[in-house]
PDB file of C-alpha atoms and ligand atoms in Angstrom:
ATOM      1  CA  UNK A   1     240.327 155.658 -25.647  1.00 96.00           C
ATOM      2  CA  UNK A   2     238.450 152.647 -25.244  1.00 97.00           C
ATOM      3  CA  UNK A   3     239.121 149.520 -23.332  1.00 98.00           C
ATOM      4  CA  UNK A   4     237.305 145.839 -23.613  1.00 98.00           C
ATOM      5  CA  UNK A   5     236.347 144.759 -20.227  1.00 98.00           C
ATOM      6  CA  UNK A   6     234.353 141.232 -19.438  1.00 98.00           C
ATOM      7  CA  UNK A   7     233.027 141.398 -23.188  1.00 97.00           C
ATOM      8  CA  UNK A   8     232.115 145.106 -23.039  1.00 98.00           C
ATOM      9  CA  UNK A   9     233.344 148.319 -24.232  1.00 98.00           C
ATOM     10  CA  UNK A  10     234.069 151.031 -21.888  1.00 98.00           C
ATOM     11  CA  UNK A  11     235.692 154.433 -22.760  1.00 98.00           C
ATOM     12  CA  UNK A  12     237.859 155.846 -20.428  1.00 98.00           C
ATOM     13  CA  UNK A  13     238.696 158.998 -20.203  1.00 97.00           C
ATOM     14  CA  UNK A  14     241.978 158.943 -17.623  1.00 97.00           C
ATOM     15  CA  UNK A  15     245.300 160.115 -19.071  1.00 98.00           C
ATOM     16  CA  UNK A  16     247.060 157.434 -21.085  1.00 98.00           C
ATOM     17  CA  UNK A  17     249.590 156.634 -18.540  1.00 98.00           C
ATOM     18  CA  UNK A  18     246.875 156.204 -15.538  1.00 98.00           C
ATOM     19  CA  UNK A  19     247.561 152.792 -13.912  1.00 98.00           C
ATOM     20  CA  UNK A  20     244.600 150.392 -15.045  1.00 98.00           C
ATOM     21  CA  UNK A  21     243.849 149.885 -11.339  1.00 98.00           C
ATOM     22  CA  UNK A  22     242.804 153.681 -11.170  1.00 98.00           C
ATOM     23  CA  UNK A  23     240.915 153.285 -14.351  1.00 98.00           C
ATOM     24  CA  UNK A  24     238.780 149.694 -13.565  1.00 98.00           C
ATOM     25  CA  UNK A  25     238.051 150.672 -10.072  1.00 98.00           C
ATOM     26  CA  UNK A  26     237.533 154.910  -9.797  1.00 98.00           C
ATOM     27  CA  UNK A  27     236.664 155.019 -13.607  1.00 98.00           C
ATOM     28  CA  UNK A  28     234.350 152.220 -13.993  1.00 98.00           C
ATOM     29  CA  UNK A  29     233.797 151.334 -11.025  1.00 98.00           C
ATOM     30  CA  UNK A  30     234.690 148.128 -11.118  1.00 98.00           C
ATOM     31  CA  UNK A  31     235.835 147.717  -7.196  1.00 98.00           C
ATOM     32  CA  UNK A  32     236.042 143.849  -7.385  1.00 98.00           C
ATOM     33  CA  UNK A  33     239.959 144.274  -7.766  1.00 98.00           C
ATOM     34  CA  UNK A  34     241.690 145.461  -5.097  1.00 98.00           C
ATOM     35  CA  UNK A  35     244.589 147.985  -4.486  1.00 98.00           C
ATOM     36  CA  UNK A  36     247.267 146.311  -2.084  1.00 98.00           C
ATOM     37  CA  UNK A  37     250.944 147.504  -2.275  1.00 98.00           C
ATOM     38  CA  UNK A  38     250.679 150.173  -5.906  1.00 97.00           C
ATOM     39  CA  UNK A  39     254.315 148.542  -6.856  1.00 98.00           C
ATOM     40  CA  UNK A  40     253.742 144.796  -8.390  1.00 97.00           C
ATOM     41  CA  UNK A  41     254.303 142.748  -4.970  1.00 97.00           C
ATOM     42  CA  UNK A  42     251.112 141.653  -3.626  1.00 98.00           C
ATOM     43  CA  UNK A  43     249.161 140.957  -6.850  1.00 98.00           C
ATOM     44  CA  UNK A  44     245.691 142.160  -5.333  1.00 98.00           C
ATOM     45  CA  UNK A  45     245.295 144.101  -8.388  1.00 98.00           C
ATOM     46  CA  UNK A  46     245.847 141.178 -10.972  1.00 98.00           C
ATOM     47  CA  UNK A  47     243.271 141.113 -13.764  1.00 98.00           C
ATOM     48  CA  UNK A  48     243.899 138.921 -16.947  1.00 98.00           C
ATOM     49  CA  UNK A  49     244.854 140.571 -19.710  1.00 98.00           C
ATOM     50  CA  UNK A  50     244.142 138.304 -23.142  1.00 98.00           C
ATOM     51  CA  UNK A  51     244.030 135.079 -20.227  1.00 97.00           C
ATOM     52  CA  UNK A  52     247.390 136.198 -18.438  1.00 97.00           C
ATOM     53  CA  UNK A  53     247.384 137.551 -15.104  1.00 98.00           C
ATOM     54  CA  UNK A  54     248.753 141.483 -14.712  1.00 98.00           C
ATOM     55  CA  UNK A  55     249.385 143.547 -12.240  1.00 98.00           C
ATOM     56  CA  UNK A  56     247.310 146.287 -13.006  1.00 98.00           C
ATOM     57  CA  UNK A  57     248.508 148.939 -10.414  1.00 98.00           C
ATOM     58  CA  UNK A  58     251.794 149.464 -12.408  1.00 98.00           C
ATOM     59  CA  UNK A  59     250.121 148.506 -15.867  1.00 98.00           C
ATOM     60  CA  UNK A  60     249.723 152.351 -17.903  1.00 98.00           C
ATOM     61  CA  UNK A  61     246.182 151.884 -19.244  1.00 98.00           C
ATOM     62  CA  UNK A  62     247.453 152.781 -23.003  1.00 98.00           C
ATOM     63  CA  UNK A  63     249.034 149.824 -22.722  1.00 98.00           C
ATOM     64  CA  UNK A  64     245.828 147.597 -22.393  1.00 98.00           C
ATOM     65  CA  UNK A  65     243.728 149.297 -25.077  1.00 98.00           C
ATOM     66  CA  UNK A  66     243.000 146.774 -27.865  1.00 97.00           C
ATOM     67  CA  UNK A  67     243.321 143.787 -25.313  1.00 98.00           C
ATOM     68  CA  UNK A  68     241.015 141.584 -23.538  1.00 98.00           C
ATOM     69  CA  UNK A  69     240.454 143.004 -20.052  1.00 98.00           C
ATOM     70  CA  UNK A  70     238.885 140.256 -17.485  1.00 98.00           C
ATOM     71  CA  UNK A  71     238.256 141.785 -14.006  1.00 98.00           C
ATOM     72  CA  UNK A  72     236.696 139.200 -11.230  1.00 98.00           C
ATOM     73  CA  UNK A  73     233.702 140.659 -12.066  1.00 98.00           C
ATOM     74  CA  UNK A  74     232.920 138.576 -15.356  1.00 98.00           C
ATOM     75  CA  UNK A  75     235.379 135.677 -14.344  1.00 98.00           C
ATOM     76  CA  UNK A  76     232.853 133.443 -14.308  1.00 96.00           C
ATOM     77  CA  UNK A  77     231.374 133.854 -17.793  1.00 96.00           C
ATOM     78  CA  UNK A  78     235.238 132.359 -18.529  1.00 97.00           C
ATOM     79  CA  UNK A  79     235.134 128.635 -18.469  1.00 96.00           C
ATOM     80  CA  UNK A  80     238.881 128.260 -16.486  1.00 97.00           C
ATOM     81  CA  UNK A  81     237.571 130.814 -14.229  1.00 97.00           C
ATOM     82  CA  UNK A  82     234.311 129.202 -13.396  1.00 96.00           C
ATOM     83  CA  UNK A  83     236.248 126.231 -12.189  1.00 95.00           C
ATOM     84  CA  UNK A  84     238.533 128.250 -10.339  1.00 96.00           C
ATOM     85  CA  UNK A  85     235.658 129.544  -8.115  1.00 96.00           C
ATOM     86  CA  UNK A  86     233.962 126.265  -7.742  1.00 94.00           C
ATOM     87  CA  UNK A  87     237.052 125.014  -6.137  1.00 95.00           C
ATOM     88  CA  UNK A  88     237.808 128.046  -3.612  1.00 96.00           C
ATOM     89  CA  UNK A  89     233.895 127.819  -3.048  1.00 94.00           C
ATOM     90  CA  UNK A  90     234.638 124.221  -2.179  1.00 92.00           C
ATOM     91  CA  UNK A  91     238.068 124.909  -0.200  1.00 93.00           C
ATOM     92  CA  UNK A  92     236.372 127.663   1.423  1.00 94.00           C
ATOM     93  CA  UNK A  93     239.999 129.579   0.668  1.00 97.00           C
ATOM     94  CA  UNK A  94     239.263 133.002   1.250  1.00 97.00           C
ATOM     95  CA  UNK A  95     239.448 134.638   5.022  1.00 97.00           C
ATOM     96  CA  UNK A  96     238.515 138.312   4.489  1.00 98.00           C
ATOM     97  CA  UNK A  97     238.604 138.345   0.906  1.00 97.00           C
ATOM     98  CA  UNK A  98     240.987 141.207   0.447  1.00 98.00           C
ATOM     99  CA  UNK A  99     243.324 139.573  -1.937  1.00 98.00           C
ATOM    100  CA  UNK A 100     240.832 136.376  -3.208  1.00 98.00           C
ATOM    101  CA  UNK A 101     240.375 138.362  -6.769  1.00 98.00           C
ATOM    102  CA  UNK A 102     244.233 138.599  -7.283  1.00 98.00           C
ATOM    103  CA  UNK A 103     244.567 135.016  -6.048  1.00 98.00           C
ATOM    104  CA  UNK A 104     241.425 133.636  -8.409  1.00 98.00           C
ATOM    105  CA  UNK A 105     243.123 135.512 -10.988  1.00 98.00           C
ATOM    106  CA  UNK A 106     246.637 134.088 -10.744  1.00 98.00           C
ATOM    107  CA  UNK A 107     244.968 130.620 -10.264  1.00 98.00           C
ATOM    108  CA  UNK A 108     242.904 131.003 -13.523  1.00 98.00           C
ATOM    109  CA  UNK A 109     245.605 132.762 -15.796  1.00 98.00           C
ATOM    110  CA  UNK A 110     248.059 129.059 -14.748  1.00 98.00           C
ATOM    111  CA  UNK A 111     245.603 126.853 -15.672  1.00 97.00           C
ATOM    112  CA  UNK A 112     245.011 128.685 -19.075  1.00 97.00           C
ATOM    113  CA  UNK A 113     248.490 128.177 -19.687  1.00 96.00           C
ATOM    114  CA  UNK A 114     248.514 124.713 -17.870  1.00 95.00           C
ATOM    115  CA  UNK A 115     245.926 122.505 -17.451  1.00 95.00           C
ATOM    116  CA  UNK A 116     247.791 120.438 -14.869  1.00 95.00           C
ATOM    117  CA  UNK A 117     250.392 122.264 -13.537  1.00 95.00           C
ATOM    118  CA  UNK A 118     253.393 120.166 -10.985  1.00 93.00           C
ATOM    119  CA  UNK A 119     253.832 121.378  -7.662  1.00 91.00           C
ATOM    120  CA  UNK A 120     257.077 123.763  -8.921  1.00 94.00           C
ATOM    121  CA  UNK A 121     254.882 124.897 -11.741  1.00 94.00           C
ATOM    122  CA  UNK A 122     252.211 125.738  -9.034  1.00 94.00           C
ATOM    123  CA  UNK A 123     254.648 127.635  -6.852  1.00 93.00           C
ATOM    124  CA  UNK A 124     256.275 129.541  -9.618  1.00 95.00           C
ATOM    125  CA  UNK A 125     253.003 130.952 -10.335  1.00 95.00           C
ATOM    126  CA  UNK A 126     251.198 131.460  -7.082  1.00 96.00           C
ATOM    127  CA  UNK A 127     253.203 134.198  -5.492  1.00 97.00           C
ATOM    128  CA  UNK A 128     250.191 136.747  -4.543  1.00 98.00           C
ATOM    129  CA  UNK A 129     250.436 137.340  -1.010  1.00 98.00           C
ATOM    130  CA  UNK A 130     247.765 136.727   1.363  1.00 98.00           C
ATOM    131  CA  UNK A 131     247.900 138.887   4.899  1.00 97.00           C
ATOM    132  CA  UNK A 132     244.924 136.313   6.164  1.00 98.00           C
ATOM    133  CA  UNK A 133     247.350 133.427   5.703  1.00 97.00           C
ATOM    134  CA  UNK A 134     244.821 131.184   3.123  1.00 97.00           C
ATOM    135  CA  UNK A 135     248.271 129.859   1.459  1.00 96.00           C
ATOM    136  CA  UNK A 136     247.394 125.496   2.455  1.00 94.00           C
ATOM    137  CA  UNK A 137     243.553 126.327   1.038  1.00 95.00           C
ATOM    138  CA  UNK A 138     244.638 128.021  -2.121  1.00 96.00           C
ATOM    139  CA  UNK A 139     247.287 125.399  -2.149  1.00 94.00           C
ATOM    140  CA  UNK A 140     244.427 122.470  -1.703  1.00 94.00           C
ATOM    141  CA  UNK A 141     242.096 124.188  -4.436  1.00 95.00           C
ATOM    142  CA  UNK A 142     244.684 124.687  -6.984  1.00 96.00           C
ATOM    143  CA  UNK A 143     246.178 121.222  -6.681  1.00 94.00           C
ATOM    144  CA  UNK A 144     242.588 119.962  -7.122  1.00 94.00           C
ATOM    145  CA  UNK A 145     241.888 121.665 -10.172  1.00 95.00           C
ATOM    146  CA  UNK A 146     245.396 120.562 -11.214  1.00 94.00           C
ATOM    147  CA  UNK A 147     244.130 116.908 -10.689  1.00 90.00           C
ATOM    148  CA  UNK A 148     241.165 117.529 -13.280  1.00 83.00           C
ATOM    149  CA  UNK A 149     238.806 119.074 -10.257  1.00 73.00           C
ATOM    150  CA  UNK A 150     236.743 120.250  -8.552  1.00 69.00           C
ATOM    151  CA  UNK A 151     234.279 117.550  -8.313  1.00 64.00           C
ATOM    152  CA  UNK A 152     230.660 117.861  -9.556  1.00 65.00           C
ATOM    153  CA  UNK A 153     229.617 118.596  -6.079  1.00 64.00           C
ATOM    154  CA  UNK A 154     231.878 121.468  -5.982  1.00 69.00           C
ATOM    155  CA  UNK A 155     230.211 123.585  -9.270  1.00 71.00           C
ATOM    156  CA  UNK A 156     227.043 122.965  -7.626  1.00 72.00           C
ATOM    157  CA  UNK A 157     227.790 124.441  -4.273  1.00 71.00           C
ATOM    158  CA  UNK A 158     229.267 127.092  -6.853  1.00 71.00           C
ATOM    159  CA  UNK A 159     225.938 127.245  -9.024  1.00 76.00           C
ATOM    160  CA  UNK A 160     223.950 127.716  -5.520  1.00 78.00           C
ATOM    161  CA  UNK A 161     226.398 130.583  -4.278  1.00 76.00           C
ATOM    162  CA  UNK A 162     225.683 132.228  -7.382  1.00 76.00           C
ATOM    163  CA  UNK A 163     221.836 132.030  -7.193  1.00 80.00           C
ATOM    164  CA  UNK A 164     221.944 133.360  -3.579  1.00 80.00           C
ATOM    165  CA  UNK A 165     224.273 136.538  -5.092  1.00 76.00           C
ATOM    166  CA  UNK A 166     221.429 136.941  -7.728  1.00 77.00           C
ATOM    167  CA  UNK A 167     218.903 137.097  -5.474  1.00 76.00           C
ATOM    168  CA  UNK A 168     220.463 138.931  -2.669  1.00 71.00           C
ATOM    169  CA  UNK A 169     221.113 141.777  -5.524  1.00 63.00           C
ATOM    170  CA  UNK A 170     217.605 141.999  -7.231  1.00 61.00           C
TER     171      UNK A 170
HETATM  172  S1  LIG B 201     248.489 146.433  -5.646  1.00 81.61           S
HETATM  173 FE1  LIG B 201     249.341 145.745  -7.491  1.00 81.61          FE
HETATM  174  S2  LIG B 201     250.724 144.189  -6.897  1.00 81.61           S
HETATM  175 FE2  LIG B 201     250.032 145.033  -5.011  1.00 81.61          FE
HETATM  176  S1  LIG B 202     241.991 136.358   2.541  1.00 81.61           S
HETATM  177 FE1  LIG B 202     242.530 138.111   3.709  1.00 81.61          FE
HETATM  178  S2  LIG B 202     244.271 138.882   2.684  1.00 81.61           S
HETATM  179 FE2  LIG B 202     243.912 136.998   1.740  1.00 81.61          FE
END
């Protein structure tokens, strides 16, 4: 089978009913996306899936082929997504990082849905757990991008993160 990942084509060769975490991260090594609890309560492992969030540890890969597969890998070549990391770059959310994919993910797949969600809409949504405690940042950085954010200032402390990453990996 094949699956569409960040605008590519992979094939996969893992057993239809593999969970997609196996398959992103041993597969195609695609370790941005993280393995947590394997039963659908942390949501380290979300990826979108056609701009939802999903929890891909319990998610058969079968069930993905034919979709639109965004890891944190390409989640900034989406234009929600880009925002998203602006404004945890500019709430300096994450602690160790562990669950920051999940949580981008989560973050990006509401404001797809809802550009300016109200704090119930907000909590409904952002239920990934964090072990590091980053709950009031995510909290600050979602309610800003809520708001219309983050600023100008924000995308370019994002824009200057990701030149430093570039460089850092050439
Ligand atoms: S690892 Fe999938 S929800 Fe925890
Ligand atoms: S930042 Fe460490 S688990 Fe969330």
């Amino acid at each position: 089978m094949e699956l569409q990942i960040n605008g590519a084509t992979y094939p996969v060769e893992s057993d239809g009913d593999t969970p997609l975490l196996w398959v992103i991260r041993d597969e195609l090594g695609l370790t941005g996306t993280k393995y947590g609890c394997g039963i659908a309560q942390c949501g380290a492992c979300s990826v979108l899936v056609d701009g939802e969030a999903m929890r891909s540890c319990v998610t058969p890969v079968e069930a993905v082929v034919g979709r639109r597969i965004t890891t944190i890998e390409g989640i900034e070549d989406d234009p929600v997504g880009r925002r998203v990391v602006a404004a945890w770059l500019a709430h300096q959310v994450p602690q160790c990082g562990y669950c920051q994919s999940g949580q981008v993910m989560a973050a990006t797949s509401l404001l797809k849905q809802m550009p300016h969600p109200d704090d119930a809409q907000i909590a409904a949504s952002m239920t990934n757990l964090c072990r590091c405690g980053t709950y009031n940042a995510i909290s600050a950085a979602v309610h800003d991008l809520a708001g219309g954010g983050p600023s100008a200032a924000a995308e370019k402390v994002r824009a200057a993160a990701a030149a430093r990453n570039a460089g850092a990996q050439s």
